[in-house]
Every structure is written in C-alpha cells, then in structure tokens.
Amino acid sequence: MRLTTENKAGHAENIATEMRVGVYPGSFDPLTNGHLDIIRRASTLFDKLIVAVLVNDSKKNPLFTMEERVNLIKKCTKNMPNVEVGSFDGLLVDFVKANGSHAIVKGLRAVSDYEYELQMAALNRHIDSCIDTIFLMADVQNSFLSSSVVKELAWHGGSIKGLVPKEIEKDIVRCVRVRKNKDSQKSEG
Ligand code: PNS
C-alpha cells in the first residue's frame, strides 16, 4: 500500500507503507555467535527478517543437514518475533523477490570478506537492479569467527564454548560426533 502526502514544497510524496523485509542468507553450517549478532542487529532494521539457509552449495559440502541447520537457527531465534527461518535452492535474488523483499543483509568481518562480498552484491544487482545488499560490520570479538573454525574445533574435540550460542553448543558437538562415527565406519567397511 502507498500513502500520498504533500511535502513542504507542495509536491506529492509517496510514502511506502509496505512491510520492510530483509533477507539474511548463508550456509549457516552451523550458526555461530557472529551470525546471531548480525541477526539480532538486522532484525531491528526491518519489520521482518528472513534467515535464508542455502540448501545445496556446489562449492561447499555442508557437514550439517539442511534440517539440522534450520533447527539450530530456529532454536536460537525463537524469542525474536520478527525473525523467520527459511531455506532456498537456486538464485538468492529469486528467493528475495518471492518473499517481497529487495534487501539482502550480509555481515563483514574483515577486508578479506570484502572482495568476495563486493562481487556478490554487484552480481545480484546485475541480475536485478532493485536488489540492494546491506552490510553490517561484525562485532570485533567475532572477527575471527566462522562456521569452518567451529566445525574444525568440534571435529578435533576442542571447546566451542563462547563461539556458538549456548543453547545449541551440545547439539553441534553431538551432530559432529555422529558424523565422525559414520565417517570412521565407512572407512573401516
Ligand atoms: O554463508 P555463505 O556460504 O557465505 O553464503 C553464501 C550465499 C548462500 C549467500 C551464496 O552462496 C548465495 O547467494 N548462493 C545462492 C546462489 C546465488 O544466488 N549465487 C549468486 C549468483 S551466481
């Protein structure tokens, strides 16, 4: 819906009253404290924030299943009323448009993230010029944090305390242990 008002100069002005929807996409393999911080902050910028989990990534081979990744995020965002968790396959811009949004949210940790994210933001705008990417700077204490670091630590029995939300710490360790057992059974058999 659009409301038309008159500004000081007497010109008609359209004020958008549609719900502002943001999409925060990623692999979330698994969710970390860095992701959750971006979700919390982005949720204050939009009426609705959709955390969009990529189902299949041709470059990465996720350790956690899509259901596991979605459930871990749901568990940590259950007290955030305007946050929804979804999953998508295919092009991100298609998911964004299908959900009535034109804003992609991404977190930036360091200069090393910048080059790739700049390319992705430009590519997505090339595909659809209505779609913008909004970058939030990661909190300094999360600047070294990534899902890969969490997986590697958990895989080798290191502590992931303080790196992932408390409520999913045990779930992550359990999932990694199950994967590890499966892997060793495969290599033995
Ligand atoms: O957490 P990640 O791995 O940095 O997330 C990357 C993600 C999911 C945002 C990116 O891989 C993506 O958008 N994939 C969907 C396919 C797509 O739209 N690619 C851009 C055009 S080729």
mmCIF file of C-alpha atoms and ligand atoms in Angstrom:
data_model
loop_
_atom_site.group_PDB
_atom_site.id
_atom_site.type_symbol
_atom_site.label_atom_id
_atom_site.label_comp_id
_atom_site.label_asym_id
_atom_site.label_seq_id
_atom_site.Cartn_x
_atom_site.Cartn_y
_atom_site.Cartn_z
ATOM 1 C CA MET A 1 0.000 0.000 0.000
ATOM 2 C CA ARG A 2 1.177 3.563 -0.686
ATOM 3 C CA LEU A 3 0.039 6.773 1.016
ATOM 4 C CA THR A 4 0.288 10.056 -0.865
ATOM 5 C CA THR A 5 1.068 13.168 1.184
ATOM 6 C CA GLU A 6 2.253 16.689 0.344
ATOM 7 C CA ASN A 7 5.751 17.791 1.322
ATOM 8 C CA LYS A 8 6.731 21.352 2.359
ATOM 9 C CA ALA A 9 7.237 22.391 -1.261
ATOM 10 C CA GLY A 10 3.721 21.225 -2.082
ATOM 11 C CA HIS A 11 4.855 18.222 -4.134
ATOM 12 C CA ALA A 12 3.038 14.953 -3.792
ATOM 13 C CA GLU A 13 5.168 12.384 -1.998
ATOM 14 C CA ASN A 14 4.636 8.648 -1.926
ATOM 15 C CA ILE A 15 5.284 7.038 1.385
ATOM 16 C CA ALA A 16 5.754 3.329 1.232
ATOM 17 C CA THR A 17 3.799 1.567 3.916
ATOM 18 C CA GLU A 18 4.676 -1.955 2.857
ATOM 19 C CA MET A 19 6.322 -4.218 5.332
ATOM 20 C CA ARG A 20 10.104 -3.924 5.079
ATOM 21 C CA VAL A 21 11.515 -7.400 4.680
ATOM 22 C CA GLY A 22 15.227 -8.200 4.891
ATOM 23 C CA VAL A 23 16.840 -11.478 3.874
ATOM 24 C CA TYR A 24 19.971 -12.726 5.633
ATOM 25 C CA PRO A 25 21.306 -15.607 3.501
ATOM 26 C CA GLY A 26 24.055 -18.083 4.223
ATOM 27 C CA SER A 27 25.136 -21.666 4.643
ATOM 28 C CA PHE A 28 24.961 -21.477 8.461
ATOM 29 C CA ASP A 29 26.912 -24.733 8.720
ATOM 30 C CA PRO A 30 26.445 -24.219 11.681
ATOM 31 C CA LEU A 31 25.137 -20.935 13.146
ATOM 32 C CA THR A 32 27.782 -19.074 15.168
ATOM 33 C CA ASN A 33 27.664 -16.206 17.662
ATOM 34 C CA GLY A 34 28.774 -13.972 14.782
ATOM 35 C CA HIS A 35 25.691 -14.905 12.726
ATOM 36 C CA LEU A 36 23.390 -14.477 15.721
ATOM 37 C CA ASP A 37 24.772 -10.996 16.395
ATOM 38 C CA ILE A 38 24.027 -9.978 12.779
ATOM 39 C CA ILE A 39 20.514 -11.499 13.036
ATOM 40 C CA ARG A 40 19.807 -9.550 16.238
ATOM 41 C CA ARG A 41 21.026 -6.259 14.790
ATOM 42 C CA ALA A 42 19.390 -6.713 11.366
ATOM 43 C CA SER A 43 16.070 -7.630 12.987
ATOM 44 C CA THR A 44 15.893 -4.093 14.393
ATOM 45 C CA LEU A 45 16.261 -2.605 10.894
ATOM 46 C CA PHE A 46 13.369 -4.466 9.238
ATOM 47 C CA ASP A 47 9.758 -5.291 10.046
ATOM 48 C CA LYS A 48 10.586 -8.883 9.178
ATOM 49 C CA LEU A 49 13.947 -10.588 8.781
ATOM 50 C CA ILE A 50 14.146 -13.925 7.000
ATOM 51 C CA VAL A 51 17.216 -16.020 7.711
ATOM 52 C CA ALA A 52 17.618 -17.965 4.465
ATOM 53 C CA VAL A 53 19.589 -21.196 4.586
ATOM 54 C CA LEU A 54 21.113 -22.347 1.317
ATOM 55 C CA VAL A 55 20.113 -25.967 0.735
ATOM 56 C CA ASN A 56 22.896 -27.059 -1.591
ATOM 57 C CA ASP A 57 26.142 -25.283 -2.199
ATOM 58 C CA SER A 58 28.050 -26.620 -5.181
ATOM 59 C CA LYS A 59 31.371 -25.387 -3.722
ATOM 60 C CA LYS A 60 30.872 -26.409 -0.110
ATOM 61 C CA ASN A 61 29.808 -29.746 1.220
ATOM 62 C CA PRO A 62 27.818 -28.944 4.371
ATOM 63 C CA LEU A 63 28.520 -31.023 7.463
ATOM 64 C CA PHE A 64 25.048 -30.418 8.903
ATOM 65 C CA THR A 65 21.881 -31.351 7.034
ATOM 66 C CA MET A 66 19.564 -28.553 5.948
ATOM 67 C CA GLU A 67 17.029 -29.578 8.660
ATOM 68 C CA GLU A 68 19.740 -29.503 11.329
ATOM 69 C CA ARG A 69 20.956 -26.066 10.235
ATOM 70 C CA VAL A 70 17.414 -24.658 10.123
ATOM 71 C CA ASN A 71 16.510 -26.160 13.530
ATOM 72 C CA LEU A 72 19.638 -24.771 15.198
ATOM 73 C CA ILE A 73 18.747 -21.264 13.954
ATOM 74 C CA LYS A 74 15.096 -21.668 14.977
ATOM 75 C CA LYS A 75 16.156 -22.681 18.490
ATOM 76 C CA CYS A 76 18.286 -19.536 18.869
ATOM 77 C CA THR A 77 15.792 -17.083 17.353
ATOM 78 C CA LYS A 78 12.593 -18.330 18.984
ATOM 79 C CA ASN A 79 12.425 -15.194 21.142
ATOM 80 C CA MET A 80 12.818 -12.829 18.179
ATOM 81 C CA PRO A 81 9.233 -12.292 16.980
ATOM 82 C CA ASN A 82 10.073 -10.707 13.629
ATOM 83 C CA VAL A 83 12.659 -13.319 12.605
ATOM 84 C CA GLU A 84 11.680 -16.218 10.344
ATOM 85 C CA VAL A 85 13.878 -19.062 9.181
ATOM 86 C CA GLY A 86 13.570 -20.451 5.666
ATOM 87 C CA SER A 87 15.624 -22.366 3.154
ATOM 88 C CA PHE A 88 16.285 -21.870 -0.523
ATOM 89 C CA ASP A 89 17.823 -23.540 -3.514
ATOM 90 C CA GLY A 90 18.739 -21.710 -6.703
ATOM 91 C CA LEU A 91 19.323 -17.999 -7.045
ATOM 92 C CA LEU A 92 19.220 -15.806 -3.958
ATOM 93 C CA VAL A 93 17.579 -12.912 -5.827
ATOM 94 C CA ASP A 94 14.640 -15.167 -6.721
ATOM 95 C CA PHE A 95 14.119 -16.052 -3.059
ATOM 96 C CA VAL A 96 14.415 -12.376 -2.065
ATOM 97 C CA LYS A 97 11.818 -11.279 -4.645
ATOM 98 C CA ALA A 98 9.457 -14.165 -3.883
ATOM 99 C CA ASN A 99 9.419 -13.033 -0.261
ATOM 100 C CA GLY A 100 8.528 -9.416 -1.014
ATOM 101 C CA SER A 101 11.991 -8.095 -0.212
ATOM 102 C CA HIS A 102 14.667 -6.131 -2.031
ATOM 103 C CA ALA A 103 17.284 -6.104 0.712
ATOM 104 C CA ILE A 104 19.976 -8.694 1.312
ATOM 105 C CA VAL A 105 21.819 -8.475 4.634
ATOM 106 C CA LYS A 106 25.420 -9.643 4.916
ATOM 107 C CA GLY A 107 27.967 -9.430 7.688
ATOM 108 C CA LEU A 108 31.532 -8.265 7.032
ATOM 109 C CA ARG A 109 34.320 -9.410 9.325
ATOM 110 C CA ALA A 110 37.486 -8.219 7.659
ATOM 111 C CA VAL A 111 38.925 -6.794 4.452
ATOM 112 C CA SER A 112 39.301 -10.393 3.256
ATOM 113 C CA ASP A 113 35.472 -10.742 3.179
ATOM 114 C CA TYR A 114 35.085 -7.510 1.255
ATOM 115 C CA GLU A 115 36.287 -8.574 -2.177
ATOM 116 C CA TYR A 116 34.002 -11.618 -2.408
ATOM 117 C CA GLU A 117 31.015 -9.801 -0.929
ATOM 118 C CA LEU A 118 31.503 -6.838 -3.272
ATOM 119 C CA GLN A 119 31.422 -9.231 -6.230
ATOM 120 C CA MET A 120 28.289 -10.998 -4.951
ATOM 121 C CA ALA A 121 26.483 -7.711 -4.218
ATOM 122 C CA ALA A 122 27.336 -6.369 -7.682
ATOM 123 C CA LEU A 123 26.309 -9.636 -9.333
ATOM 124 C CA ASN A 124 22.978 -9.722 -7.526
ATOM 125 C CA ARG A 125 22.316 -6.112 -8.558
ATOM 126 C CA HIS A 126 23.250 -7.011 -12.110
ATOM 127 C CA ILE A 127 20.668 -9.817 -12.042
ATOM 128 C CA ASP A 128 18.062 -7.485 -10.536
ATOM 129 C CA SER A 129 18.822 -3.777 -10.166
ATOM 130 C CA CYS A 130 16.099 -3.388 -7.488
ATOM 131 C CA ILE A 131 18.001 -5.582 -5.069
ATOM 132 C CA ASP A 132 20.456 -3.973 -2.675
ATOM 133 C CA THR A 133 22.873 -5.528 -0.234
ATOM 134 C CA ILE A 134 23.226 -4.013 3.209
ATOM 135 C CA PHE A 135 26.441 -4.765 5.071
ATOM 136 C CA LEU A 136 26.726 -4.873 8.831
ATOM 137 C CA MET A 137 30.198 -4.870 10.340
ATOM 138 C CA ALA A 138 30.805 -7.860 12.573
ATOM 139 C CA ASP A 139 31.432 -7.168 16.213
ATOM 140 C CA VAL A 140 35.212 -7.063 16.792
ATOM 141 C CA GLN A 141 35.017 -10.014 19.173
ATOM 142 C CA ASN A 142 33.607 -12.133 16.313
ATOM 143 C CA SER A 143 36.127 -11.021 13.701
ATOM 144 C CA PHE A 144 37.984 -14.364 13.749
ATOM 145 C CA LEU A 145 34.870 -16.497 13.970
ATOM 146 C CA SER A 146 33.484 -18.678 11.182
ATOM 147 C CA SER A 147 31.447 -21.867 10.819
ATOM 148 C CA SER A 148 34.587 -23.591 9.492
ATOM 149 C CA VAL A 149 36.535 -22.756 12.644
ATOM 150 C CA VAL A 150 33.687 -24.107 14.801
ATOM 151 C CA LYS A 151 33.495 -27.333 12.756
ATOM 152 C CA GLU A 152 37.234 -27.891 12.877
ATOM 153 C CA LEU A 153 37.412 -27.323 16.632
ATOM 154 C CA ALA A 154 34.448 -29.614 17.306
ATOM 155 C CA TRP A 155 35.783 -32.284 14.934
ATOM 156 C CA HIS A 156 39.077 -32.437 16.846
ATOM 157 C CA GLY A 157 37.440 -32.365 20.271
ATOM 158 C CA GLY A 158 38.245 -28.713 21.058
ATOM 159 C CA SER A 159 35.880 -26.478 23.013
ATOM 160 C CA ILE A 160 33.407 -24.366 21.049
ATOM 161 C CA LYS A 161 32.205 -22.561 24.167
ATOM 162 C CA GLY A 162 31.699 -18.859 23.545
ATOM 163 C CA LEU A 163 31.788 -19.325 19.762
ATOM 164 C CA VAL A 164 28.243 -20.578 19.273
ATOM 165 C CA PRO A 165 25.022 -19.805 21.140
ATOM 166 C CA LYS A 166 24.906 -21.706 24.462
ATOM 167 C CA GLU A 167 21.582 -23.389 23.653
ATOM 168 C CA ILE A 168 22.993 -25.206 20.610
ATOM 169 C CA GLU A 169 26.512 -25.974 21.836
ATOM 170 C CA LYS A 170 25.658 -29.566 22.804
ATOM 171 C CA ASP A 171 23.588 -30.142 19.624
ATOM 172 C CA ILE A 172 26.577 -29.157 17.473
ATOM 173 C CA VAL A 173 29.017 -31.375 19.388
ATOM 174 C CA ARG A 174 26.541 -34.296 19.166
ATOM 175 C CA CYS A 175 25.996 -33.850 15.392
ATOM 176 C CA VAL A 176 29.742 -33.674 14.752
ATOM 177 C CA ARG A 177 30.280 -36.831 16.837
ATOM 178 C CA VAL A 178 27.594 -38.688 14.832
ATOM 179 C CA ARG A 179 29.202 -37.586 11.517
ATOM 180 C CA LYS A 180 32.624 -38.596 12.751
ATOM 181 C CA ASN A 181 31.394 -42.065 13.767
ATOM 182 C CA LYS A 182 29.674 -42.513 10.387
ATOM 183 C CA ASP A 183 32.870 -41.488 8.594
ATOM 184 C CA SER A 184 35.047 -43.896 10.537
ATOM 185 C CA GLN A 185 32.539 -46.758 9.995
ATOM 186 C CA LYS A 186 32.622 -46.010 6.255
ATOM 187 C CA SER A 187 36.417 -46.044 6.097
ATOM 188 C CA GLU A 188 36.561 -49.294 8.106
ATOM 189 C CA GLY A 189 33.897 -51.005 5.983
HETATM 190 O O1 PNS B 1 27.424 -18.351 4.291
HETATM 191 P P1 PNS B 1 27.922 -18.210 2.886
HETATM 192 O O2 PNS B 1 28.460 -19.519 2.396
HETATM 193 O O3 PNS B 1 28.893 -17.078 2.733
HETATM 194 O O4 PNS B 1 26.636 -17.852 1.975
HETATM 195 C C1 PNS B 1 26.772 -17.709 0.592
HETATM 196 C C2 PNS B 1 25.415 -17.477 -0.082
HETATM 197 C C3 PNS B 1 24.404 -18.522 0.342
HETATM 198 C C4 PNS B 1 24.895 -16.111 0.327
HETATM 199 C C5 PNS B 1 25.670 -17.519 -1.613
HETATM 200 O O5 PNS B 1 26.373 -18.690 -1.925
HETATM 201 C C6 PNS B 1 24.387 -17.481 -2.452
HETATM 202 O O6 PNS B 1 23.733 -16.475 -2.513
HETATM 203 N N1 PNS B 1 24.060 -18.628 -3.078
HETATM 204 C C7 PNS B 1 22.857 -18.774 -3.884
HETATM 205 C C8 PNS B 1 23.167 -18.822 -5.382
HETATM 206 C C9 PNS B 1 23.276 -17.427 -5.938
HETATM 207 O O7 PNS B 1 22.314 -16.691 -5.979
HETATM 208 N N2 PNS B 1 24.511 -17.038 -6.352
HETATM 209 C C10 PNS B 1 24.773 -15.710 -6.879
HETATM 210 C C11 PNS B 1 24.656 -15.649 -8.376
HETATM 211 S S1 PNS B 1 25.747 -16.768 -9.196
#
